[in-house]
């Protein structure tokens, strides 16, 4: 705390203050569409402009209608290849939630009395730099870390990752994508040689067999589900999920497996396919490696063995294998029921194995397809500079480092030679006193991180916690020493990448409240006060940074050098990667590009161009139900109208009317009867780590011995058990033992 303010007070801000009085955000913001001020000059004051939605990874396009330069309402865009005129309730209400009393409108600094009190940006920036620099000078650079997000534009992620790692000397920075997408990213990288979901949404409409594993598509990706409903081939829809979800209710076959028995089931299906010779030998021979070893491995996964492990009858397993065999275009899709598991990577790869062995990849309606979660999870996987070096490169690789250094025009010695600690290692680092300062951007770990009581305790041990968020009300912002008010979706510009690899544009159509600034501007401001602004001078605005992203992608699987600029994205209805300069030269710019899927030529990204079969024996669940804690707790999404920790969706009266206000626990009628529980009674649910109150929701959607609590309520993660996939380090949120009793 000893660093003198003088040393870091930059000349620009002093100039502004002298000339204009107190530094306000309007002064900080030069004209341009990326922060405060009026809407972009690119649209007329009374125009309609299209932009992608800021919630889920579907990436629907919304037409925002402006009056006098301000957004007044919106309608789904019918010309966009993703949503074809549809939107879910969150999309329809996207503008409403921007205007709410709990928006952070000014920086807040914890004062001597321990209260968060408003300060101006000048003070906020000085505190930020003084406190973090002081921690670094006392304990080393690695004593400050950051946690970022899959929910800000790619340009902001890349600026954050560059500022933190190349400018501030921070090594450890991870994102909430660890909670979400890490498993899929690792699974693809190991199997295909690059993190590359291969599909396009048209595949939902062309498959004749759709297998959904651990995905509640109806509720979590309603518009993708609409695409399934448009499928004219009367597809078989198979759902593998322990619960009878909304999606399972619509399935032609539902396998209500024992939780975490997916690996056994998928190996069992492989076994049946091999035994019947229902495999695509020419594809396997030409395009894959290690199939023979895989055959040997799955030999023991006989239907009888798998039936015992999964609770699924042999006939049902045979039926699924026969359905896959009969399908001409079989697509496999997975989400959090797979990724959030202590053996998630191998489970995802068991799905990939099925697609490879049946040749269901690279053709319309096929694929081993990870559905992403957050609006820009895909941008984060490629350009956040957290787990991977910019452009899907490796920090450990000297060649990769020198490429990035050259493109950015910085010294290669600024780039860390080791990857960051994963999220849970950062949390452990705080506990062990190695990390003393934490900067949290657009995520709410005090609600969403696993084993929340410990997480709160750990966050409160920090010397300095900075939270940069749209709302001061988030559970994490409440714990912060400094809150930086951020503009949100609709109040700034940039690009998102959706689940099918489509780069889409967001625009500024509304003025951020008070002093709130676009994250892009906050990062620029921090760079300025920190004293490293010159490193990022070539990026005065997000679009200039987008031009650098193109260069970072050149020659990589995710090459987007063919996208000219933002206007090009606007005109083309988003553009899927890869889109090289050569592809741009040979395509007709007047029309949206054809929907594109990967691996049409059977060529993967490993040096030998072969995809890998990867497999490993299933492991026992670390905390199965026992006599003391007899129920298995599943968690996940509750309704289509709730988003995660609810900072946004709770601010719409319409959305609030579409979901239960009180936290609830789904319990099977016979379990409820045995425990003497009637519907809507308040219950106490306890695990070894914590307890919560929840209302009883008696339903056959959960099986006996299992209960379900949505993640949207603040206390859910008091119960969850911190265990992780060994390869992806993703938390296993969907399996822990609990007990239940009536509230006294
Ligand atoms: N409305 C709404 N939509 C959202 C979100 C939101 O918060 N609200 N969040 C977005 C994000 S970031 C994400 S990641 C996605 C998540 O989308 P999903 O993954 O579809 O949602 P979840 O409900 O977390 O989990 C899916 C299913 O996994 C099942 N499951 C639990 N354990 C197992 C198991 O062992 N095996 C199998 N096969 N299944 C299991 C659960 O019963 C659940 O039905 O949704 C996105 N869309
Ligand atoms: N038990 C259980 N826990 C889970 C899950 C589960 O299935 N079960 N799912 C996990 C998954 S998949 C995910 S993705 C995580 C999500 O967990 P979080 O990321 O913690 O949840 P969000 O509510 O989306 O938090 C995003 C925060 O960013 C803020 N924000 C939004 N836009 C902006 C912006 O443009 N700039 C800034 N600075 N802030 C912004 C929001 O106000 C909010 O506070 O939860 C995980 N936790
Ligand atoms: S499905 Fe996802 S992207 Fe589409 S409107 Fe709903 S939240 Fe937005
Ligand atoms: Mo997620």
mmCIF file with all atom_site columns, C-alpha atoms and ligand atoms in Angstrom, residues 151 176-181 221 335-336 339-340 371-374 377 637 643-644 711 730, ligand 4:
data_model
loop_
_atom_site.group_PDB
_atom_site.id
_atom_site.type_symbol
_atom_site.label_atom_id
_atom_site.label_alt_id
_atom_site.label_comp_id
_atom_site.label_asym_id
_atom_site.label_entity_id
_atom_site.label_seq_id
_atom_site.pdbx_PDB_ins_code
_atom_site.Cartn_x
_atom_site.Cartn_y
_atom_site.Cartn_z
_atom_site.occupancy
_atom_site.B_iso_or_equiv
_atom_site.pdbx_formal_charge
_atom_site.auth_seq_id
_atom_site.auth_comp_id
_atom_site.auth_asym_id
_atom_site.auth_atom_id
_atom_site.pdbx_PDB_model_num
ATOM   1  C  CA  . UNK A 1 151 ? -19.899 -13.207 -21.278 1.00 0.00 ? 151 UNK A CA  1
ATOM   2  C  CA  . UNK A 1 176 ? -16.037 -19.053 -15.515 1.00 0.00 ? 176 UNK A CA  1
ATOM   3  C  CA  . UNK A 1 177 ? -15.678 -21.090 -18.706 1.00 0.00 ? 177 UNK A CA  1
ATOM   4  C  CA  . UNK A 1 178 ? -13.779 -23.503 -16.427 1.00 0.00 ? 178 UNK A CA  1
ATOM   5  C  CA  . UNK A 1 179 ? -17.149 -24.179 -14.746 1.00 0.00 ? 179 UNK A CA  1
ATOM   6  C  CA  . UNK A 1 180 ? -18.700 -24.766 -18.099 1.00 0.00 ? 180 UNK A CA  1
ATOM   7  C  CA  . UNK A 1 181 ? -16.645 -25.564 -21.181 1.00 0.00 ? 181 UNK A CA  1
ATOM   8  C  CA  . UNK A 1 221 ? -31.150 -23.655 -25.490 1.00 0.00 ? 221 UNK A CA  1
ATOM   9  C  CA  . UNK A 1 335 ? -23.770 -30.174 -22.443 1.00 0.00 ? 335 UNK A CA  1
ATOM   10 C  CA  . UNK A 1 336 ? -23.301 -29.904 -18.658 1.00 0.00 ? 336 UNK A CA  1
ATOM   11 C  CA  . UNK A 1 339 ? -18.873 -31.564 -18.898 1.00 0.00 ? 339 UNK A CA  1
ATOM   12 C  CA  . UNK A 1 340 ? -19.519 -31.072 -15.183 1.00 0.00 ? 340 UNK A CA  1
ATOM   13 C  CA  . UNK A 1 371 ? -23.231 -27.252 -27.073 1.00 0.00 ? 371 UNK A CA  1
ATOM   14 C  CA  . UNK A 1 372 ? -21.635 -24.276 -25.391 1.00 0.00 ? 372 UNK A CA  1
ATOM   15 C  CA  . UNK A 1 373 ? -23.275 -22.243 -22.634 1.00 0.00 ? 373 UNK A CA  1
ATOM   16 C  CA  . UNK A 1 374 ? -22.483 -18.545 -22.407 1.00 0.00 ? 374 UNK A CA  1
ATOM   17 C  CA  . UNK A 1 377 ? -17.788 -19.137 -24.355 1.00 0.00 ? 377 UNK A CA  1
ATOM   18 C  CA  . UNK A 1 637 ? -30.870 -24.929 -15.034 1.00 0.00 ? 637 UNK A CA  1
ATOM   19 C  CA  . UNK A 1 643 ? -29.984 -16.887 -16.112 1.00 0.00 ? 643 UNK A CA  1
ATOM   20 C  CA  . UNK A 1 644 ? -27.325 -18.268 -13.784 1.00 0.00 ? 644 UNK A CA  1
ATOM   21 C  CA  . UNK A 1 711 ? -28.348 -23.284 -9.655  1.00 0.00 ? 711 UNK A CA  1
ATOM   22 C  CA  . UNK A 1 730 ? -13.889 -28.597 -14.399 1.00 0.00 ? 730 UNK A CA  1
HETATM 23 MO MO1 . LIG B 2 .   ? -22.088 -22.563 -18.474 1.00 0.00 ? 4   LIG B MO1 1
#
